[in-house]
Amino acid sequence: MLTIKQLNKTYSNGVKALDNLNLTVEHGMFGLLGPNGAGKSSLMRTLATLQSPDSGEIIFNGKNILTDPQSMRNHLGYLPQEFGVYPNVSAVDLLNHFAILKGLINKVERLEQVNALLQQTNLYQHRKKSVSSFSGGMRQRFGIAQALLGSPKIVIVDEPTAGLDPQERNRFHNLLADISEKTIVILSTHIVEDVNNLCPDMAIMASGKIVKQGAPHLLLNQLSGCIWRKQISKQEVEQFQLTHDVISQRLVAGKAVIHILSESCPEVGFEPIQADLEDLYFSAINTAVA
Amino acid sequence: MMLSLLKFEWQFHSRQWVFYIALFACVAFGGILMFSQSVDSDILINGPYYLARLICTLAFLILPFLVSAFAGNAIVRDRNVKITELIFSTKVSKWHYLFSRWLGLVLITSLLFLTAGVGMLMALMLLDNLQLSIIPTIAAILWPILLLALPGIVLLASILFAVGLFSKKNIAVYIAGIMFFLVYQLLLVKTGSVLMANPATGSETLQFIFSLLDPFGSAAFFDQVKLWSPAEKNSYYINLSGILLANRLLVLVLALVIFIFCYQKFTFKTEPKLSKNQSRVNNVESSTLFKVLKPYKSVLPQVGILVNWLAFVSQWKVEYLATIKTRSFLAILLFWLVILISEIISGFAPSGSLMPTPFAGTIEALWRFQYDMLPRFMSFFMVFFAAEMAWREQDYNAESFIHASPVGNISLFFAKWIALLFIPFTLITVTIFVSASLQLIYGGNIEWPVYLSLYYYCGLPMVCIATLCLFIHNISYNKAIGMTSSLLVVIFAISPAGDYIGLEHPMFSFSSHPLLQYSDLIGFAATSDAFAGFMKFWLSISVVMLLLGYGLYRRGAMVSLINRVSFIRSQWGHFGVGFFLIATTLSSYLGYQVYYQTNEIAHYQSNDDAINWRVGYEHKYLQYQHLLSPKVSSIKTQMDLYPAQRRFKMQAQYILHNPHQESLQEILVSTNVKVDYTDVQIEGASLKSYDPKYGQYLFQLNKPMSPGAQLNMSFSVAQQQNGYLGLVADNLIVPGFSYVRAIRYMPLFGFNTHNQLPSPSLRKQFGLAELPAQKSLEQAIAEQQGDFSKDYDWTNFETVISTSTDEVAISHGELVAQWQENDRNFYHYKTNGKIRNVLAYLSGRYLVANRVVDDVNLQVYYHKNHQQNVEHTLDAMSATLKYANQHFSRYPAKDLRLLEAPRVLGMTGYALPQVMLISEHGGFRDDLTNNSNIHSTQRSSFDQVYRRTAHEVAHQWWGHGLNGAAQEGGAILVETLAKYTELVLLEQKYGREYVRKLLRHEHQRYFFGRARSSENELPLYRADANHLIYSKGAVAMYALKEALGEAVINQALRQLMNHHSYPKPPATTLDLMTALKTFSQPAQERLVDIWFKDIEIKDLSIVSASYQKLSDTSYQVDVCLKAEQTNITEFDEPRSTANKTLVWLGILTSHPDELVTKGSDSEILKIEQLNLGNQEKCLTWTVKEQPSHVAIDPFYNQLDQNRDNNVLVPVNTLLN
């Protein structure tokens, strides 16, 4: 179990990335939603012991990982948002090297796990090619393979499906679902659908704070009856933005469709709709800004 | 785990292409370096000393580059490929991570350095005139690698590892590597290391510090072996003891400390470092703005020339500022400023023991940096900046943006080029500013035109290098390849590396030009013509490269070179193609001009060609080896100098006579092929054959020339010269100064031994017989019954010499007449009597100062701005003339002339018959303002003006008056006696304490020269090495003067002059020794033999000293001292009586070094001569004042290998 208490981080240029953040994660898949700049990656990097916060506590399985980072690293699998690889090193060699770095000293066991992971990520037939020649999706799969080396108790994946095609995304989701049966998987993303599909527990983060946390269906219940929809013309949008709490605006067949958060029907012409995760997301971050 | 990690490091490093290049380069470097060593000395090149020395050379030349090349890969690679987050989040420990990377670096560079040793071994096996036993040779290579190189690698790796770890940038590692390389070389020069070609006896403190801290242990190594003879150097290995042991330990400890520092400071954190200006855009805020957004409106872009121009200007500013505003540039600039400032300051305020204080002039400043440091520094760093400039878009991942924008290639390309050119412009400007400021601080005159000319002389070659580098980057596949290639090309351009692979001709070194050095008398004129010619050529090639670079501009990723070549025509357009054709034609033409000037006019010959020419000469003409030849007894010339056109023409009439007992049938005249001879005629002889290749004229006499007969000979000779092969020191004709030494170009008779190959190994290689060994003096005396009169080459001399209208011409003899004709100045000189046939023709823009002393017209010819020391020079000339007239012999001529010569000639003083040259920096530009008060504490400088003048004037007796036999020891009669004269004149003017400074300098130079010498040391009476004839000779003569008395020495010298001046049989050193013994006491004769025939090195020391105050005017001093003989070689018979030496002991009120500066505060309370031996002896004296120092041999009358134990502060033991 992972407990984060009163985490604070301000960068040297004055940006406050983490603002008194509190979070608890039990086993299984946990989704962390938030816009760019919310502080998700800062949080992920702090959890992965790559960054120190200004103040706060992070307890994982009874140990404070800020004072004892090695206790986290011993059980950690981390897939960062962006990473590169050494040129001219094959997938199997590089994975093997990471396995050594993760303490898999026994050669037989190590080779076994490396091969198994390569197969699981569908990279086995490419194992002798150099990783630097892989496409984006293959590289991402390699990343998850190295994150799964050893037997991590917590896997942190930061924006893992950005840049993957739909088929790869599906495959990736299945893999994550498989892992999450026994470990904590923290999935940080701005793709609402991914959280929707995978996560029994989630949080929404904005401006360095957790603005909503809980099981998705429970959070959505809070919004029932408060989301209204109307189709309007493009010129009217600005006017509505000034007078109502417009949480989203999109184009459908050339016309603007707006969603509004309101306890009761705002105006003639609005129809109530079933809130979905996207509405939850937009309403949460708009409230955070206001 | 460590093993697996190391295995990965090995695999990683060895798979990089830079590994294979480094492997090849190391082997090649080791082999080529070994191959280029000359085999002809007493020190074997496969002996332990020499191999260790070569390892040191290899170490400092290649290790900085080698280690920096791999240090980036060892530790910065994670940052570079952005794999850091993956690695840091594994559970690898700091120890495993850091140590595996560090050890991998050390192991791989050690392995590569080892292969350089393999290269050396291979080269040794290929050199065939060595007796090589493999195992000892391998041991002799491995031992210094292990002892000297490996710890250095460990330290260097630690330093660069730390730089890479904390800067996280490859370029910081490279810059640190280059800085190490440059600073190490600077330290080698400043500490007078044997590894450097130009020895400077540097500051002793610096030497000590360096010998403790030198990463490669070279200083400690050379210190250990400095007294070893060549035989010892060939058999003994360096041992790990003393300073070397301390140094090795210190180096390893330092490396450990650095590693520990890295370990402590390093964390597995990847926090982004954000500056105040950078801010990660907080998108959440911008979403509020989205509510009141202005609608998007499109703006029409323009096209055309104006757009391209503005884009160019904007892009140029971006490129320039992006380069200047980096930490790397700041670091480089700071580094350069530190070096520049320290160099200039040490030029203005030198701190050597005998340094004069020069004026803080622009020329003095320039000599510290203009011709070597600044160009080399800029060249090296241009390689970096060009790489940064060319690959900036790729590095910042911005290339897609820029290359997809409509800006033309022309703007992008030329923006980079101009921005790159501004880098050396910036550096030169900063240099000028700093140098001028320092001049102001030291009170000198700033000559702005000279500074401004630096943009031309130092800037233009940089333009070429910049263009070349950009071009190379444009056609390179990636940044690393481009940088390595441009580094290689630059190294070939600025170093003699090309010579070793057959690329000797100057036109192979891109951007190179003959050495440019500045003189107040002639400016840069000695080589500025060649500079202009070369620059025109290189610039035209640069234009071609610019066009090609522009045409092949790499736009968009992955466009292969071959593809781009096919697009050139369309890139260029018609204008471009036209330009290209014009540029290539122009460069061919200019290249031909350079070739013509270098090869035809300056007669360039490659090394191999020169060797083959000599071999050919010997094969063809050795048959004339024993052909008797006439001698010249009278020379009359008309010499016309044309300084502005850099040429001369001369007509000569010789009178030849036959000095032999037999008649002569044939006369072989040998001329120098580098000048143009015409109309060579001998009276009563017909030309049998003329060989233009070797310049040989063979004349057949119509009637045999009987013994004693005379013949007339006439010829014309002319020369057109230029600066394309640099400057020839004794053949320079430029406006402001001309100097043509006849011996170089006048005809010689018979077989010309100067044309033979001197090197024994080369002679063997080409099948030439061994040269006859130099006969020992005794052998020669026996063979010629002690009469060497046939060595004499004296002649009557008369000349009419003309020069341009703003110059005065000088030659030997009395000025009979002078006039003007056809807008030129004419001078008629004639000697009254014969002089040595060492003749010269000189001309210059001079002012003249006159003084008549002892009926001799003393003249000093000087540059109009250098009149400060002219009177003092005349004083020295006058004093020396009077002294020599009184004690040696009467000066035979009516005139004695001293000319100021340009510094660029590379010598400080030179004496010809009745004419002397002293360089502008050899006295004319010394600041003697503090000199007047001899006891001034500010006087740290030495009166070099007086010293050099006395020395050169002395040569009118020693060398041109007494012309000794051309046998072993002949040089002693020239230089040692001149040093003696210099010493007594200085003592006469300034006193014994002052002269001590000079003796100390000579004493140091002797030991210094002995350590560097590769020949066995000869006893003084047969010596010719500089450190013997100048330095040891000076100490010897002064010691003899102290022992025998000045009057005795002078009587001996007078006798020498009387009995052996021309035309009497010339003297040998044995005659000198006989003369000295004639006038000395019988007991002292032994001393003469010891100094001249033996080699004695002692270690004199004061073991302990104490004093007690007996009363206010009485102190008792107890001293224990001894004189150990550490090194004795006796020739003839054993002489040392019970190993005892006569040694002076002094009790003083100050340190002996302060005798001069402290004035009356410093006094010698007692000075006494003692007979000391190996056994310690304790004696007591009473003096009238409190003593502060006790010194043994304070006046440097002995050769003492360790002077540290010669001075002691006596301890105060209280009366009980």
CSV table of N, CA and C in Angstrom, one decimal, chain A residues 116-214:
chain,number,residue,atom,x,y,z
A,116,ALA,N,11.0,-14.5,-21.4
A,116,ALA,CA,9.5,-14.5,-21.1
A,116,ALA,C,8.9,-13.1,-21.3
A,117,LEU,N,9.6,-12.1,-20.8
A,117,LEU,CA,9.1,-10.7,-21.0
A,117,LEU,C,9.1,-10.3,-22.5
A,118,LEU,N,10.2,-10.7,-23.2
A,118,LEU,CA,10.2,-10.4,-24.6
A,118,LEU,C,9.0,-11.0,-25.3
A,119,GLN,N,8.7,-12.2,-24.9
A,119,GLN,CA,7.5,-12.9,-25.6
A,119,GLN,C,6.2,-12.2,-25.2
A,120,GLN,N,6.2,-11.8,-23.9
A,120,GLN,CA,4.9,-11.2,-23.4
A,120,GLN,C,4.7,-9.9,-24.1
A,121,THR,N,5.7,-9.2,-24.4
A,121,THR,CA,5.6,-7.9,-25.1
A,121,THR,C,5.7,-8.0,-26.6
A,122,ASN,N,5.6,-9.2,-27.1
A,122,ASN,CA,5.6,-9.5,-28.5
A,122,ASN,C,6.9,-8.9,-29.2
A,123,LEU,N,8.0,-9.0,-28.5
A,123,LEU,CA,9.2,-8.5,-29.1
A,123,LEU,C,10.2,-9.6,-29.3
A,124,TYR,N,9.8,-10.9,-29.1
A,124,TYR,CA,10.7,-12.0,-29.1
A,124,TYR,C,11.4,-12.1,-30.5
A,125,GLN,N,10.6,-12.0,-31.5
A,125,GLN,CA,11.2,-12.2,-32.9
A,125,GLN,C,12.1,-11.1,-33.3
A,126,HIS,N,12.0,-9.9,-32.5
A,126,HIS,CA,12.9,-8.8,-32.8
A,126,HIS,C,14.1,-8.7,-31.8
A,127,ARG,N,14.3,-9.8,-31.0
A,127,ARG,CA,15.1,-9.5,-29.9
A,127,ARG,C,16.6,-9.3,-30.2
A,128,LYS,N,17.0,-9.7,-31.4
A,128,LYS,CA,18.4,-9.5,-31.8
A,128,LYS,C,18.7,-8.2,-32.5
A,129,LYS,N,17.6,-7.4,-32.8
A,129,LYS,CA,17.8,-6.2,-33.5
A,129,LYS,C,18.1,-5.1,-32.4
A,130,SER,N,18.7,-4.0,-32.9
A,130,SER,CA,19.1,-3.0,-31.9
A,130,SER,C,17.8,-2.1,-31.6
A,131,VAL,N,17.7,-1.9,-30.3
A,131,VAL,CA,16.5,-1.2,-29.8
A,131,VAL,C,16.3,0.2,-30.4
A,132,SER,N,17.4,0.8,-30.8
A,132,SER,CA,17.4,2.2,-31.3
A,132,SER,C,16.7,2.1,-32.7
A,133,SER,N,16.6,1.0,-33.3
A,133,SER,CA,15.9,0.9,-34.6
A,133,SER,C,14.4,0.6,-34.5
A,134,PHE,N,13.9,0.4,-33.3
A,134,PHE,CA,12.5,0.0,-33.1
A,134,PHE,C,11.6,1.2,-33.4
A,135,SER,N,10.4,0.9,-33.8
A,135,SER,CA,9.4,2.0,-34.0
A,135,SER,C,8.9,2.4,-32.6
A,136,GLY,N,8.1,3.5,-32.6
A,136,GLY,CA,7.6,4.0,-31.3
A,136,GLY,C,6.9,3.0,-30.4
A,137,GLY,N,6.0,2.2,-31.1
A,137,GLY,CA,5.3,1.3,-30.3
A,137,GLY,C,6.1,0.1,-29.7
A,138,MET,N,7.1,-0.3,-30.5
A,138,MET,CA,7.9,-1.4,-30.1
A,138,MET,C,8.8,-0.9,-29.0
A,139,ARG,N,9.2,0.4,-29.1
A,139,ARG,CA,10.1,0.9,-28.0
A,139,ARG,C,9.3,1.0,-26.7
A,140,GLN,N,8.1,1.4,-26.8
A,140,GLN,CA,7.2,1.5,-25.6
A,140,GLN,C,7.1,0.1,-25.0
A,141,ARG,N,6.9,-0.9,-25.8
A,141,ARG,CA,6.8,-2.3,-25.3
A,141,ARG,C,8.1,-2.7,-24.6
A,142,PHE,N,9.2,-2.3,-25.2
A,142,PHE,CA,10.5,-2.6,-24.6
A,142,PHE,C,10.5,-2.0,-23.2
A,143,GLY,N,10.0,-0.7,-23.1
A,143,GLY,CA,10.0,0.0,-21.9
A,143,GLY,C,9.2,-0.7,-20.8
A,144,ILE,N,8.0,-1.3,-21.2
A,144,ILE,CA,7.2,-2.0,-20.2
A,144,ILE,C,7.9,-3.3,-19.8
A,145,ALA,N,8.6,-3.9,-20.8
A,145,ALA,CA,9.3,-5.1,-20.5
A,145,ALA,C,10.3,-4.9,-19.4
A,146,GLN,N,11.1,-3.8,-19.5
A,146,GLN,CA,12.2,-3.5,-18.5
A,146,GLN,C,11.5,-3.1,-17.2
A,147,ALA,N,10.3,-2.5,-17.3
A,147,ALA,CA,9.7,-2.1,-16.0
A,147,ALA,C,9.2,-3.4,-15.3
A,148,LEU,N,9.0,-4.5,-16.0
A,148,LEU,CA,8.5,-5.7,-15.3
A,148,LEU,C,9.5,-6.6,-14.9
A,149,LEU,N,10.8,-6.3,-15.1
A,149,LEU,CA,11.9,-7.1,-14.7
A,149,LEU,C,11.9,-7.3,-13.2
A,150,GLY,N,12.4,-8.5,-12.8
A,150,GLY,CA,12.4,-8.7,-11.3
A,150,GLY,C,10.9,-9.1,-10.9
A,151,SER,N,10.5,-8.8,-9.8
A,151,SER,CA,9.1,-8.9,-9.5
A,151,SER,C,8.7,-7.6,-8.8
A,152,PRO,N,8.3,-6.6,-9.5
A,152,PRO,CA,8.0,-5.3,-8.9
A,152,PRO,C,6.7,-5.4,-8.2
A,153,LYS,N,6.7,-4.7,-7.0
A,153,LYS,CA,5.4,-4.6,-6.3
A,153,LYS,C,4.7,-3.4,-6.6
A,154,ILE,N,5.4,-2.4,-7.3
A,154,ILE,CA,4.7,-1.2,-7.7
A,154,ILE,C,5.2,-0.9,-9.1
A,155,VAL,N,4.3,-0.7,-10.0
A,155,VAL,CA,4.7,-0.3,-11.4
A,155,VAL,C,4.1,1.0,-11.7
A,156,ILE,N,5.0,2.0,-12.1
A,156,ILE,CA,4.5,3.3,-12.4
A,156,ILE,C,4.7,3.6,-13.9
A,157,VAL,N,3.6,3.8,-14.6
A,157,VAL,CA,3.7,4.1,-16.0
A,157,VAL,C,3.2,5.5,-16.2
A,158,ASP,N,4.0,6.3,-16.9
A,158,ASP,CA,3.7,7.7,-17.1
A,158,ASP,C,3.4,8.0,-18.6
A,159,GLU,N,2.1,8.3,-18.9
A,159,GLU,CA,1.7,8.5,-20.3
A,159,GLU,C,2.1,7.4,-21.2
A,160,PRO,N,1.7,6.2,-20.9
A,160,PRO,CA,2.3,5.1,-21.7
A,160,PRO,C,1.7,4.9,-23.1
A,161,THR,N,0.5,5.4,-23.3
A,161,THR,CA,-0.1,5.0,-24.6
A,161,THR,C,0.0,6.2,-25.6
A,162,ALA,N,0.6,7.3,-25.2
A,162,ALA,CA,0.8,8.4,-26.2
A,162,ALA,C,1.7,7.9,-27.3
A,163,GLY,N,1.2,8.0,-28.5
A,163,GLY,CA,2.0,7.6,-29.6
A,163,GLY,C,1.8,6.1,-30.0
A,164,LEU,N,0.9,5.4,-29.4
A,164,LEU,CA,0.6,4.0,-29.8
A,164,LEU,C,-0.6,4.0,-30.7
A,165,ASP,N,-0.6,3.1,-31.7
A,165,ASP,CA,-1.8,3.0,-32.5
A,165,ASP,C,-2.9,2.2,-31.8
A,166,PRO,N,-4.2,2.2,-32.2
A,166,PRO,CA,-5.2,1.6,-31.4
A,166,PRO,C,-5.0,0.1,-31.1
A,167,GLN,N,-4.4,-0.6,-32.0
A,167,GLN,CA,-4.2,-2.0,-31.7
A,167,GLN,C,-3.1,-2.2,-30.6
A,168,GLU,N,-2.1,-1.4,-30.7
A,168,GLU,CA,-1.1,-1.5,-29.7
A,168,GLU,C,-1.6,-1.0,-28.3
A,169,ARG,N,-2.5,0.0,-28.4
A,169,ARG,CA,-3.1,0.4,-27.1
A,169,ARG,C,-3.8,-0.7,-26.4
A,170,ASN,N,-4.6,-1.4,-27.2
A,170,ASN,CA,-5.4,-2.5,-26.6
A,170,ASN,C,-4.5,-3.5,-26.0
A,171,ARG,N,-3.5,-3.9,-26.8
A,171,ARG,CA,-2.6,-4.9,-26.3
A,171,ARG,C,-1.9,-4.5,-25.0
A,172,PHE,N,-1.6,-3.2,-25.0
A,172,PHE,CA,-1.0,-2.6,-23.8
A,172,PHE,C,-1.9,-2.7,-22.6
A,173,HIS,N,-3.2,-2.3,-22.8
A,173,HIS,CA,-4.1,-2.4,-21.7
A,173,HIS,C,-4.3,-3.8,-21.2
A,174,ASN,N,-4.3,-4.8,-22.0
A,174,ASN,CA,-4.4,-6.1,-21.6
A,174,ASN,C,-3.3,-6.5,-20.7
A,175,LEU,N,-2.1,-6.1,-21.1
A,175,LEU,CA,-0.9,-6.4,-20.4
A,175,LEU,C,-0.9,-5.8,-19.0
A,176,LEU,N,-1.3,-4.6,-19.0
A,176,LEU,CA,-1.4,-3.9,-17.7
A,176,LEU,C,-2.4,-4.6,-16.8
A,177,ALA,N,-3.6,-4.9,-17.4
A,177,ALA,CA,-4.6,-5.6,-16.6
A,177,ALA,C,-4.1,-6.8,-16.0
A,178,ASP,N,-3.3,-7.6,-16.7
A,178,ASP,CA,-2.8,-8.8,-16.2
A,178,ASP,C,-1.9,-8.6,-15.0
A,179,ILE,N,-1.0,-7.5,-15.1
A,179,ILE,CA,-0.1,-7.3,-14.1
A,179,ILE,C,-0.8,-6.9,-12.8
A,180,SER,N,-1.9,-6.1,-13.0
A,180,SER,CA,-2.4,-5.4,-11.8
A,180,SER,C,-3.1,-6.3,-10.9
A,181,GLU,N,-3.2,-7.6,-11.2
A,181,GLU,CA,-3.8,-8.5,-10.3
A,181,GLU,C,-3.0,-8.6,-9.0
A,182,LYS,N,-1.7,-8.5,-9.1
A,182,LYS,CA,-0.9,-8.7,-7.9
A,182,LYS,C,-0.1,-7.5,-7.5
A,183,THR,N,-0.1,-6.5,-8.3
A,183,THR,CA,0.8,-5.3,-7.9
A,183,THR,C,0.0,-4.1,-8.0
A,184,ILE,N,0.6,-3.0,-7.4
A,184,ILE,CA,0.0,-1.7,-7.6
A,184,ILE,C,0.5,-1.2,-9.0
A,185,VAL,N,-0.5,-0.8,-9.8
A,185,VAL,CA,0.0,-0.1,-11.1
A,185,VAL,C,-0.6,1.3,-11.1
A,186,ILE,N,0.3,2.2,-11.1
A,186,ILE,CA,-0.2,3.6,-11.2
A,186,ILE,C,-0.1,4.1,-12.6
A,187,LEU,N,-1.2,4.4,-13.2
A,187,LEU,CA,-1.2,4.8,-14.6
A,187,LEU,C,-1.5,6.3,-14.7
A,188,SER,N,-0.6,7.0,-15.1
A,188,SER,CA,-0.7,8.5,-15.2
A,188,SER,C,-1.0,8.9,-16.6
A,189,THR,N,-2.1,9.6,-16.9
A,189,THR,CA,-2.4,9.8,-18.3
A,189,THR,C,-3.3,11.0,-18.4
A,190,HIS,N,-3.5,11.6,-19.6
A,190,HIS,CA,-4.5,12.6,-19.8
A,190,HIS,C,-5.6,12.0,-20.8
A,191,ILE,N,-5.5,10.7,-21.1
A,191,ILE,CA,-6.5,10.1,-22.0
A,191,ILE,C,-7.6,9.5,-21.1
A,192,VAL,N,-8.7,10.2,-21.0
A,192,VAL,CA,-9.8,9.8,-20.1
A,192,VAL,C,-10.2,8.4,-20.4
A,193,GLU,N,-10.3,8.0,-21.6
A,193,GLU,CA,-10.8,6.7,-22.0
A,193,GLU,C,-10.0,5.5,-21.3
A,194,ASP,N,-8.7,5.7,-21.3
A,194,ASP,CA,-7.8,4.7,-20.7
A,194,ASP,C,-8.2,4.4,-19.2
A,195,VAL,N,-8.4,5.5,-18.5
A,195,VAL,CA,-8.8,5.3,-17.1
A,195,VAL,C,-10.2,4.7,-17.0
A,196,ASN,N,-11.0,5.1,-17.9
A,196,ASN,CA,-12.3,4.6,-17.9
A,196,ASN,C,-12.3,3.1,-18.0
A,197,ASN,N,-11.5,2.6,-19.0
A,197,ASN,CA,-11.5,1.2,-19.3
A,197,ASN,C,-10.9,0.3,-18.2
A,198,LEU,N,-9.8,0.9,-17.6
A,198,LEU,CA,-9.0,0.0,-16.8
A,198,LEU,C,-9.0,0.1,-15.3
A,199,CYS,N,-9.4,1.3,-14.8
A,199,CYS,CA,-9.0,1.6,-13.4
A,199,CYS,C,-10.2,1.5,-12.5
A,200,PRO,N,-10.1,0.6,-11.5
A,200,PRO,CA,-11.2,0.6,-10.5
A,200,PRO,C,-11.0,1.7,-9.4
A,201,ASP,N,-9.9,2.4,-9.5
A,201,ASP,CA,-9.7,3.5,-8.5
A,201,ASP,C,-9.0,4.6,-9.3
A,202,MET,N,-9.3,5.9,-9.0
A,202,MET,CA,-8.7,6.9,-9.8
A,202,MET,C,-8.6,8.2,-9.0
A,203,ALA,N,-7.8,9.1,-9.5
A,203,ALA,CA,-7.8,10.5,-9.0
A,203,ALA,C,-7.6,11.4,-10.1
A,204,ILE,N,-8.1,12.7,-9.9
A,204,ILE,CA,-7.9,13.7,-10.9
A,204,ILE,C,-7.0,14.8,-10.2
A,205,MET,N,-6.0,15.2,-11.0
A,205,MET,CA,-5.0,16.1,-10.4
A,205,MET,C,-4.9,17.3,-11.2
A,206,ALA,N,-4.9,18.4,-10.6
A,206,ALA,CA,-4.7,19.7,-11.3
A,206,ALA,C,-4.0,20.7,-10.4
A,207,SER,N,-3.1,21.5,-10.9
A,207,SER,CA,-2.3,22.5,-10.2
A,207,SER,C,-1.6,21.9,-9.0
A,208,GLY,N,-1.1,20.7,-9.1
A,208,GLY,CA,-0.4,20.2,-8.0
A,208,GLY,C,-1.2,19.6,-6.9
A,209,LYS,N,-2.5,19.5,-7.0
A,209,LYS,CA,-3.4,19.0,-6.0
A,209,LYS,C,-4.2,17.8,-6.5
A,210,ILE,N,-4.7,17.0,-5.6
A,210,ILE,CA,-5.7,16.0,-6.0
A,210,ILE,C,-7.0,16.6,-5.8
A,211,VAL,N,-7.8,16.8,-6.9
A,211,VAL,CA,-9.1,17.5,-6.8
A,211,VAL,C,-10.2,16.5,-6.6
A,212,LYS,N,-10.0,15.3,-7.1
A,212,LYS,CA,-11.1,14.3,-6.9
A,212,LYS,C,-10.4,12.9,-6.8
A,213,GLN,N,-10.9,12.1,-5.9
A,213,GLN,CA,-10.4,10.7,-5.8
A,213,GLN,C,-11.4,9.8,-5.4
A,214,GLY,N,-11.3,8.6,-6.0
A,214,GLY,CA,-12.3,7.5,-5.6
A,214,GLY,C,-12.6,6.6,-6.8
